[in-house]
Short mmCIF file of C-alpha atoms and ligand atoms in Angstrom, two decimals:
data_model
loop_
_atom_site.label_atom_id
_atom_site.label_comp_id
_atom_site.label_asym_id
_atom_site.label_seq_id
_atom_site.Cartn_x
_atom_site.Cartn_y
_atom_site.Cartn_z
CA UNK A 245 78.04 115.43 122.80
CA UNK A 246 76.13 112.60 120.84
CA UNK A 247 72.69 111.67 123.18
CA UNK A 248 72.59 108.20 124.90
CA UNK A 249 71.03 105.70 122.67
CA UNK A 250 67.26 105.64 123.90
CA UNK A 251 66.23 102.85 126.62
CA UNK A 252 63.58 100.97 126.98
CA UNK A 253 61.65 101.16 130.50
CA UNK A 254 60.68 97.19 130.03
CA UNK A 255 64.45 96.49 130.20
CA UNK A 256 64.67 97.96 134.11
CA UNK A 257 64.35 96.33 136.94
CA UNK A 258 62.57 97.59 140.06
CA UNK A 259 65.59 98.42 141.70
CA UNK A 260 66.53 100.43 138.23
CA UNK A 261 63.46 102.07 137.85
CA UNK A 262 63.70 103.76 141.38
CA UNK A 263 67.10 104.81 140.16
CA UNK A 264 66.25 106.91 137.40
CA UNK A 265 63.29 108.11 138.33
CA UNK A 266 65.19 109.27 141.78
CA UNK A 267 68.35 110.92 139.62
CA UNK A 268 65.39 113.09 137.75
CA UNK A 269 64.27 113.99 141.29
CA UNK A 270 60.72 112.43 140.99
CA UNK A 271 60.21 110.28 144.83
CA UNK A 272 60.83 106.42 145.03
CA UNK A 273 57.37 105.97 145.83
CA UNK A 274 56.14 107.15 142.48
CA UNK A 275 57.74 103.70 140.93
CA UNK A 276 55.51 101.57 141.88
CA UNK A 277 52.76 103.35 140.02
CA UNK A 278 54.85 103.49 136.96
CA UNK A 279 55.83 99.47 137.29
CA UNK A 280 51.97 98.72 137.96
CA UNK A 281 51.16 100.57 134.79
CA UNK A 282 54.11 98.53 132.44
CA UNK A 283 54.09 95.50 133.86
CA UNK A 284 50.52 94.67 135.74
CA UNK A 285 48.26 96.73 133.29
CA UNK A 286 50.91 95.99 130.38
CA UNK A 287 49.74 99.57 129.29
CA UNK A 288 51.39 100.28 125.66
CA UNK A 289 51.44 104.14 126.17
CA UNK A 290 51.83 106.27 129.46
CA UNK A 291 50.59 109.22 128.15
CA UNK A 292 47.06 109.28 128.69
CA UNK A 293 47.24 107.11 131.80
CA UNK A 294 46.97 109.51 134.87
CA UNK A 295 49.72 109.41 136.93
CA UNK A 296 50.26 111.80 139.69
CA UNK A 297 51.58 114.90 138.30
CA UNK A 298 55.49 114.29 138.98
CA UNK A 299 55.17 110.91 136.82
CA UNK A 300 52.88 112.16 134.46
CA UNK A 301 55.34 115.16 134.02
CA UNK A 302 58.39 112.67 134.00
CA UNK A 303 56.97 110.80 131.71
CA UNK A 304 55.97 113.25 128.75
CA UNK A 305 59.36 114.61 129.36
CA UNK A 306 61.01 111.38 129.37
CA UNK A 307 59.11 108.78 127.31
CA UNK A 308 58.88 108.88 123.34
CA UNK A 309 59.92 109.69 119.97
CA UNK A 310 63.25 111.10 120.30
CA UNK A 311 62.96 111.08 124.84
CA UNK A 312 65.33 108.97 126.66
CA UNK A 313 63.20 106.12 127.22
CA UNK A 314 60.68 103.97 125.16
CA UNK A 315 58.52 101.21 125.79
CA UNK A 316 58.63 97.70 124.08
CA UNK A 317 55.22 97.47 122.21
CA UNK A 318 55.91 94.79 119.44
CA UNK A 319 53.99 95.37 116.44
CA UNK A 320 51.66 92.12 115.52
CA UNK A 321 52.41 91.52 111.84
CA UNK A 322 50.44 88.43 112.15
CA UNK A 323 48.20 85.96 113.99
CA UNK A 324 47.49 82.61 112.78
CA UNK A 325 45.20 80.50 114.50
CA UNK A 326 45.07 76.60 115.31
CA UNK A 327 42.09 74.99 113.48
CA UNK A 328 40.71 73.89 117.30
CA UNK A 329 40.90 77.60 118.55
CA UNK A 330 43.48 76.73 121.14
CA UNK A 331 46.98 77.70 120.03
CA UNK A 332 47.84 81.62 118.81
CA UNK A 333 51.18 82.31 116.81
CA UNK A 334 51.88 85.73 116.65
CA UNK A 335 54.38 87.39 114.75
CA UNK A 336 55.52 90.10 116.26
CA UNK A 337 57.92 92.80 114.40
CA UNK A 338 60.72 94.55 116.80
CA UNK A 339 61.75 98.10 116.93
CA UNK A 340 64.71 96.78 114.22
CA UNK A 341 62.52 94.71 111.88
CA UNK A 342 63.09 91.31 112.75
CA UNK A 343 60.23 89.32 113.46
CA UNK A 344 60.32 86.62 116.02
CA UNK A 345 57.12 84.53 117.19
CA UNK A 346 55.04 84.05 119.88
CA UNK A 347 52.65 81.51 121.13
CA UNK A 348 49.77 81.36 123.49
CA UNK A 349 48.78 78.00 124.04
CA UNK A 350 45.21 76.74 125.88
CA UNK A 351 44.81 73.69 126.63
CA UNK A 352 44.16 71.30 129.34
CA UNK A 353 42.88 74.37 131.07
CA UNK A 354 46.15 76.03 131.10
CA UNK A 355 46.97 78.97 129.77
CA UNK A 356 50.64 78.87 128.62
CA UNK A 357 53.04 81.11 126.84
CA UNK A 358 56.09 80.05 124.67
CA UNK A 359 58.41 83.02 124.17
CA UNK A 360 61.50 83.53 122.08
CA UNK A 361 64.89 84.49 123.49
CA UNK A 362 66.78 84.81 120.84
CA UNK A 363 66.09 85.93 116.42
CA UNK A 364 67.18 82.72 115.09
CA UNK A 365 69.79 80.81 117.28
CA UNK A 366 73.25 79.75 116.96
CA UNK A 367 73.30 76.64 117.53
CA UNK A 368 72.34 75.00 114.24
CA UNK A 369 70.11 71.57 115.33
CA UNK A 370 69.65 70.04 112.03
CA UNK A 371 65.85 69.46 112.60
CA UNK A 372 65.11 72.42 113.81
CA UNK A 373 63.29 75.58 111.65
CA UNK A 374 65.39 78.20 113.82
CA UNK A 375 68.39 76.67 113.48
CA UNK A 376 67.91 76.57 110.05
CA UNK A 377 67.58 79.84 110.01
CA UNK A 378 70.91 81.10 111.95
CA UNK A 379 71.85 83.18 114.74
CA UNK A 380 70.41 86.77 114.02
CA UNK A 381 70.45 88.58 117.71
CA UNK A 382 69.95 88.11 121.35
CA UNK A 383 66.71 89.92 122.44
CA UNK A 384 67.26 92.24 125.59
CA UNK A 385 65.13 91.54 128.86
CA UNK A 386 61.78 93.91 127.76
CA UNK A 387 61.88 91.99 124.17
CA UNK A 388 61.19 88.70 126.11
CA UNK A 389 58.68 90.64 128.46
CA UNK A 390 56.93 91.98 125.70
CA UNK A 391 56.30 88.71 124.32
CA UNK A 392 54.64 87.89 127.92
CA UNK A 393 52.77 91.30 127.55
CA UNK A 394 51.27 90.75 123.88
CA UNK A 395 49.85 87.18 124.58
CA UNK A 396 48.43 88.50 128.23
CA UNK A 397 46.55 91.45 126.31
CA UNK A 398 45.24 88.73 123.52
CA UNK A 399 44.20 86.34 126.39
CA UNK A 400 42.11 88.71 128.03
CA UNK A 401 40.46 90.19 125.00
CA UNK A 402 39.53 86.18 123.91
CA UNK A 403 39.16 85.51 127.59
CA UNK A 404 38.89 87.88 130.16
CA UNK A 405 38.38 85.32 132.66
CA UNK A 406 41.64 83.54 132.39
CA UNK A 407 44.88 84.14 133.68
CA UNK A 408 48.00 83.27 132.23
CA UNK A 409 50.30 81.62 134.80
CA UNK A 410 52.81 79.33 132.32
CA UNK A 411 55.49 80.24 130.41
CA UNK A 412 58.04 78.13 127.99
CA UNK A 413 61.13 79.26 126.82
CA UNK A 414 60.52 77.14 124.06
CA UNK A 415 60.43 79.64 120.99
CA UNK A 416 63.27 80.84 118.80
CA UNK A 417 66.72 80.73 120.44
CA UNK A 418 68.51 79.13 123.18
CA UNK A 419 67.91 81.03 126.18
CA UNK A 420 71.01 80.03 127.84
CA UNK A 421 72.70 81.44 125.06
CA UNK A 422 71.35 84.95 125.70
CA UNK A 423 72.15 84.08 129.86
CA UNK A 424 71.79 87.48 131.19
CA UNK A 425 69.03 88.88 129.47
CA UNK A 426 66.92 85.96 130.00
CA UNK A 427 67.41 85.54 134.15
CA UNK A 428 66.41 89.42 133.89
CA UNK A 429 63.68 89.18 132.35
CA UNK A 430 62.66 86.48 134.23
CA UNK A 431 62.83 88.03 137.25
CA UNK A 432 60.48 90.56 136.28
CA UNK A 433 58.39 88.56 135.00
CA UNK A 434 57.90 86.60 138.28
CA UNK A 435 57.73 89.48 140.03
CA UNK A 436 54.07 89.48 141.85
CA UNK A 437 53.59 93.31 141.82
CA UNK A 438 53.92 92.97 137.95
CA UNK A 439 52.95 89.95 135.70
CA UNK A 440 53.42 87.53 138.23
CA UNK A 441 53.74 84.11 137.03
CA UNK A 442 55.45 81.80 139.54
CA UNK A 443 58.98 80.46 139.11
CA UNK A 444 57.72 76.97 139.42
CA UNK A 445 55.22 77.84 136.06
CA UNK A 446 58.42 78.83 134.40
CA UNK A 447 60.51 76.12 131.92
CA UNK A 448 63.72 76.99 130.18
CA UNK A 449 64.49 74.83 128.11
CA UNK A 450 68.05 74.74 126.91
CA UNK A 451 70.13 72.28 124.08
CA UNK A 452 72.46 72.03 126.43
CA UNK A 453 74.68 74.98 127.29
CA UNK A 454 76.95 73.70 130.28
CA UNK A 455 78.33 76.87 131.51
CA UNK A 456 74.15 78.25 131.72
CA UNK A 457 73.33 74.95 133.39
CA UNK A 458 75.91 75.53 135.72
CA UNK A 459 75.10 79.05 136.47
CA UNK A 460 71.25 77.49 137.07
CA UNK A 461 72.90 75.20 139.71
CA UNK A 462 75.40 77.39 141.76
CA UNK A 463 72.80 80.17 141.66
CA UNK A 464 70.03 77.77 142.93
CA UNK A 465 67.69 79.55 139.82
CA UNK A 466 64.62 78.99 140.77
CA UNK A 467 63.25 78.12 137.41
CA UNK A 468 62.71 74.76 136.15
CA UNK A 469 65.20 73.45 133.65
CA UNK A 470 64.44 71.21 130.53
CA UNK A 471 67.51 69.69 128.86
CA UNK A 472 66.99 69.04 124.55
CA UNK A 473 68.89 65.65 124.78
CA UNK A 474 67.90 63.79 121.74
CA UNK A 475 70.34 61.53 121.37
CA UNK A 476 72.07 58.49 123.66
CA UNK A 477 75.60 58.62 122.64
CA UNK A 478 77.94 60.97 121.41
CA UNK A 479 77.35 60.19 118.27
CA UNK A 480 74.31 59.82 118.02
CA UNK A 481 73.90 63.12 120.05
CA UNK A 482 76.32 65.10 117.27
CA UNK A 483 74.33 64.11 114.25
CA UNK A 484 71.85 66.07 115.31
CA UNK A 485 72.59 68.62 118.04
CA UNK A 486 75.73 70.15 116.75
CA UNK A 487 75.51 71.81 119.89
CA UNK A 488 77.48 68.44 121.46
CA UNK A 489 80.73 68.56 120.28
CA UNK A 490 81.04 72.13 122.22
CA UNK A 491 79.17 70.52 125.55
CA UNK A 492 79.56 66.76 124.96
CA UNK A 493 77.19 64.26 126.16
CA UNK A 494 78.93 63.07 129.23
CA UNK A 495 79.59 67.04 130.46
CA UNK A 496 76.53 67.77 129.87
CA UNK A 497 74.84 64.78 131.62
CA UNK A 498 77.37 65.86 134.69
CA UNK A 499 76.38 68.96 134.93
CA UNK A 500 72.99 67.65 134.76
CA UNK A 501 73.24 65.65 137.85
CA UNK A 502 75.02 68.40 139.84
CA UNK A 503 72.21 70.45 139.34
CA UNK A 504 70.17 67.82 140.42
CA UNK A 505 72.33 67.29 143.23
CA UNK A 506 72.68 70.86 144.51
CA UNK A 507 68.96 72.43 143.53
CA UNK A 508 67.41 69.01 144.24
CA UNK A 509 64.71 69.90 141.57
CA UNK A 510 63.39 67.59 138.72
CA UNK A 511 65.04 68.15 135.20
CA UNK A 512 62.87 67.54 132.23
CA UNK A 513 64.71 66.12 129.46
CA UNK A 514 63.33 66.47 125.89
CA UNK A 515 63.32 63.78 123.46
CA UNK A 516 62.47 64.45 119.30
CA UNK A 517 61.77 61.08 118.31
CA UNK A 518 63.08 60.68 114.65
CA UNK A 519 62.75 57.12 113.04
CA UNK A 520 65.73 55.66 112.50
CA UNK A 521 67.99 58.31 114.40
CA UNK A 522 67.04 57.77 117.70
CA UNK A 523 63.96 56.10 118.33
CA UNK A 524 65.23 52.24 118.92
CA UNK A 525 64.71 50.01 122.25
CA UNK A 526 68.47 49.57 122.48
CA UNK A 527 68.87 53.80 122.37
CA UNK A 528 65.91 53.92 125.10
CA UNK A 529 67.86 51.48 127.30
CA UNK A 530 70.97 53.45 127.40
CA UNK A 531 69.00 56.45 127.62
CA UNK A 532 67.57 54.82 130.86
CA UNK A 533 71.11 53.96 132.51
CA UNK A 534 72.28 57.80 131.35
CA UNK A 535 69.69 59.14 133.31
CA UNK A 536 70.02 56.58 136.45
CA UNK A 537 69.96 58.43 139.51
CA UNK A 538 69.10 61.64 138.40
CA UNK A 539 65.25 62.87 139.22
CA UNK A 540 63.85 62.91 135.34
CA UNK A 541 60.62 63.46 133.73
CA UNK A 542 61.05 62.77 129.91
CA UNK A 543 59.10 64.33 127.32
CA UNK A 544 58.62 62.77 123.76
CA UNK A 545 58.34 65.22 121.14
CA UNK A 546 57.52 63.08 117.78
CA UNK A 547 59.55 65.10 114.82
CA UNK A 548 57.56 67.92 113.15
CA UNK A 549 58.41 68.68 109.95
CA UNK A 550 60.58 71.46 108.63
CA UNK A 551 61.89 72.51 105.18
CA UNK A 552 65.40 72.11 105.80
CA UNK A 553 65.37 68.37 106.97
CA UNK A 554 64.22 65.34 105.74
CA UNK A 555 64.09 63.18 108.58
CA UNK A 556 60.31 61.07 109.66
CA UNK A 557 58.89 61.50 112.49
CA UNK A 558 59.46 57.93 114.55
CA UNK A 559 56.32 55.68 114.62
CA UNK A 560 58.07 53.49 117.61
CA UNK A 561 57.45 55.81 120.43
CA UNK A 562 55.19 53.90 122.69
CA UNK A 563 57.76 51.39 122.76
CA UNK A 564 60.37 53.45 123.39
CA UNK A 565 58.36 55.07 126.32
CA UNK A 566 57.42 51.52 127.75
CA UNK A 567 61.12 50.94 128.10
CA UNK A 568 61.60 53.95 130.13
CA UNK A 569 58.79 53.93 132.28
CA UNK A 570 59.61 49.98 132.94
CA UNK A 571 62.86 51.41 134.21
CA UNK A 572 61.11 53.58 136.82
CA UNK A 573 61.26 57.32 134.81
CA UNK A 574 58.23 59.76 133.92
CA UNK A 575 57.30 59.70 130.55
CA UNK A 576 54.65 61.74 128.46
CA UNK A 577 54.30 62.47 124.94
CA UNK A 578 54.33 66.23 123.97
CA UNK A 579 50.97 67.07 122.47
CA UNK A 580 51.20 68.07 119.52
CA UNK A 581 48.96 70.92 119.34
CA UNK A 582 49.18 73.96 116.59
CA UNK A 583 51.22 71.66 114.04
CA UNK A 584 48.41 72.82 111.44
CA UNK A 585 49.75 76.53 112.20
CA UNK A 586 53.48 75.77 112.20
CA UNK A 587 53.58 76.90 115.74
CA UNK A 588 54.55 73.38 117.05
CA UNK A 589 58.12 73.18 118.49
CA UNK A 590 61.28 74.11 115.50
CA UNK A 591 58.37 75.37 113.66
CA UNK A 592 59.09 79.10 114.96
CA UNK A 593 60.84 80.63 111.83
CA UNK A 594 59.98 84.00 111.17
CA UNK A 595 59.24 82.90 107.27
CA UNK A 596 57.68 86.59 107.34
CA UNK A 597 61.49 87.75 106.88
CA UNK A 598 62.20 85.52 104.34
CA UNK A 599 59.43 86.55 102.16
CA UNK A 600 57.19 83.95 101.76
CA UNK A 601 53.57 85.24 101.46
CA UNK A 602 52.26 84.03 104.50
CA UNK A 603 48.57 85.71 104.10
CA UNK A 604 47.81 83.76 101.19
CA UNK A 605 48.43 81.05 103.64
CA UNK A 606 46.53 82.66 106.49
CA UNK A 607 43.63 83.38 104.67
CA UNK A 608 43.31 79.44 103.52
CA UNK A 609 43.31 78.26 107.22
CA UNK A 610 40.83 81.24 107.90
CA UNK A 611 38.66 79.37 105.55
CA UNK A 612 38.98 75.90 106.79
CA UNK A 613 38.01 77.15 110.06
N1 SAH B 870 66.79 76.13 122.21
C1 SAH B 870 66.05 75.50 123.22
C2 SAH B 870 64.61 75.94 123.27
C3 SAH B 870 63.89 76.12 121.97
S1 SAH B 870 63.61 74.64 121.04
C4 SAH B 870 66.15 74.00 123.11
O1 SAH B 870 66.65 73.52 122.10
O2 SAH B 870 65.76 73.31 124.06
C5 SAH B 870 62.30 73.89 121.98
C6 SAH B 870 62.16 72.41 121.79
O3 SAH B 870 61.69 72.10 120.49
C7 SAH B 870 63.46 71.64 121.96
O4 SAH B 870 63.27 70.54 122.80
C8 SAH B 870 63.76 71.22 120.55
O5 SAH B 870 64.58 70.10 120.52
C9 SAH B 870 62.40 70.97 120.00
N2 SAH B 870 62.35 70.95 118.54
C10 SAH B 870 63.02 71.74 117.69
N3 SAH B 870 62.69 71.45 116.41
C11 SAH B 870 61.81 70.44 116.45
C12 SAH B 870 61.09 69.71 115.45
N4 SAH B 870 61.23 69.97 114.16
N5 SAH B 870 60.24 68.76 115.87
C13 SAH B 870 60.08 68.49 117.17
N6 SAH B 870 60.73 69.14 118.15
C14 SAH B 870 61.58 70.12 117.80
FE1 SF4 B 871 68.33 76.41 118.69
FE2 SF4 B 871 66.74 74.91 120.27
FE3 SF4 B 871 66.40 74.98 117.60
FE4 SF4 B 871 68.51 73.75 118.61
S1 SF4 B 871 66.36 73.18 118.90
S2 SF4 B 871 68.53 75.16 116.86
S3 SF4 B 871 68.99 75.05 120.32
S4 SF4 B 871 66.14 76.69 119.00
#
């Protein structure tokens, strides 16, 4: 009989750790230690770490090259730096070769991570760098922790002082997309015996998948939700979020207010601001009377540029923020911190795969710096 494809232990949940550990005949109690060590100490091997002898033995047995299990340790293939020292991009090379990216972000005090759900993502946004790119792969629950894990372990070696208590699902992918995997992952991440970062420090941000956002609602997720809107109409929606004619505009604003309804939490709605596409007073004004009644912060994102797409960033913002806050709604401007590393928002290709000689690159910013 063929073996069971290898596991990794990042991918279990509490619950699922006591499991196996139990079938193997090694006590409950003994998971705790073994969860403390993955997910508070983010240790990248067990072997050397000290357990009491039933884990330590379970775990030479059980944990390696060829074992049943393995842990998720992403290899860095990169790290590119923001001229101001604040924003991280890490490119970080899975078990399969792909590549997705990582970013720790510092500022205003905060110490944030933006994670990837997905290599590449499905659903095509024209302005976007990752959908450029295409849908490659979901990433399973200890991919995403990983991610978590890496920029922790960098943020203490830079910082030991800080903590890192924010995450965005703002990377490659559309977490909604990749449903299951992501909630999991999410609940160990909040999990306070482990990494602990609050469910009210954690954004998903989604283009728009109804059926997630529904899920979100009827399961009372206690996660905040961003919504990519982007455009006013249908129309003007479709150009650039193909993503609409699946989930149109009015569906998606529905399901929107339901959730607001039901979960009676604040949805953030994004807004790329592109000249010419969707950056007018009249667009901001029906933007307003979309969003009436619904409890909305809006964030302005001005454009940042990719290969694949042509479009300017929009130069009318304030105005179109004055219009919104006039009509009684939130509104902030992104910052736009680690544009000069390509780690600002659509900027998260993995151009490592596609062969572009990024060192050459790295090395010039090195020497700005
Ligand atoms: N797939 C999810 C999350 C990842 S994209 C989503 O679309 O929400 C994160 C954010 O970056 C989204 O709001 C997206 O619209 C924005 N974004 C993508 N490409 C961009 C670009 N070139 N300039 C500015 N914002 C961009
Ligand atoms: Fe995917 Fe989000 Fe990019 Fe759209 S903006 S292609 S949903 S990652």
């Amino acid at each position: 009989m063929d073996a069971l494809p290898a596991r990794s232990l990042h991918d279990l949940g509490f619950s699922e750790l006591v499991e196996v550990l139990t079938e193997d005949g090694v006590i409950a109690h003994h998971a705790k230690s073994l969860w403390r060590a993955l997910h508070r100490e983010g240790e990248i091997s067990l072997s050397t770490r000290g357990f009491l002898p039933p884990l330590q033995r379970w775990v030479e047995n059980h944990v390696g090259a060829g074992k049943p299990f393995f842990l998720d340790v992403p290899e860095m293939v990169d790290e590119i730096r923001s001229t101001d020292g604040l924003t991280r991009k890490f490119l970080l090379k899975l078990d399969d070769g792909q590549v997705i990216e990582t970013v720790l972000m510092g500022y205003d005090g905060r110490q944030t991570v933006c994670v990837s759900t997905q290599a590449g993502c499905a659903m095509g946004c024209v302005f976007c760098a990752t959908g450029q790119m295409g849908f490659v792969r979901h990433l399973r629950p200890g991919e995403i922790i990983a991610q978590v894990l890496h920029a922790r372990r960098i943020l203490h070696q830079i910082s030991p002082n800080k903590r890192l208590r924010n995450l965005v699902m703002m990377g490659m992918g559309e977490p909604l997309h990749n449903f299951d995997s992501v909630m999991h992952a999410l609940d160990i991440i909040s999990d306070v015996r482990g990494i602990g970062i609050g469910p009210s420090k954690i954004a998903i941000s989604t283009v728009g998948v109804v059926p997630g956002i529904e899920r979100m609602t009827s399961e009372n997720s206690p996660y905040r939700l961003a919504v990519s809107l982007h455009g006013s109409t249908e129309d003007e929606r479709a150009a650039l979020v193909p993503a609409s004619k699946r989930w149109p505009l009015d569906m998606l604003i529905s399901a929107c207010r339901d959730y607001g309804q039901k979960t009676g939490r604040r949805i953030f709605f994004e807004w790329t601001l592109i000249e010419g596409k969707n950056d007018s007073p009249a667009t901001a004004a029906r933007l307003a009377s979309l969003l009436e009644g619904i409890d909305a912060h809006i964030n302005l994102i001005p454009l940042n540029p990719t290969g694949g797409y042509h479009g300017k960033a929009s130069h009318s913002g304030h105005a179109f923020q004055k219009i919104l806050r006039a009509a009684g709604f939130p509104c902030t401007f992104r910052q736009r911190r680690g544009i000069d590393v390509a780690a600002g928002c659509g900027m998260l290709k993995a151009e490592k795969t596609q062969g572009r000689d990024r060192h050459s690159e790295r090395s010039a910013r090195m020497d700005e710096e």
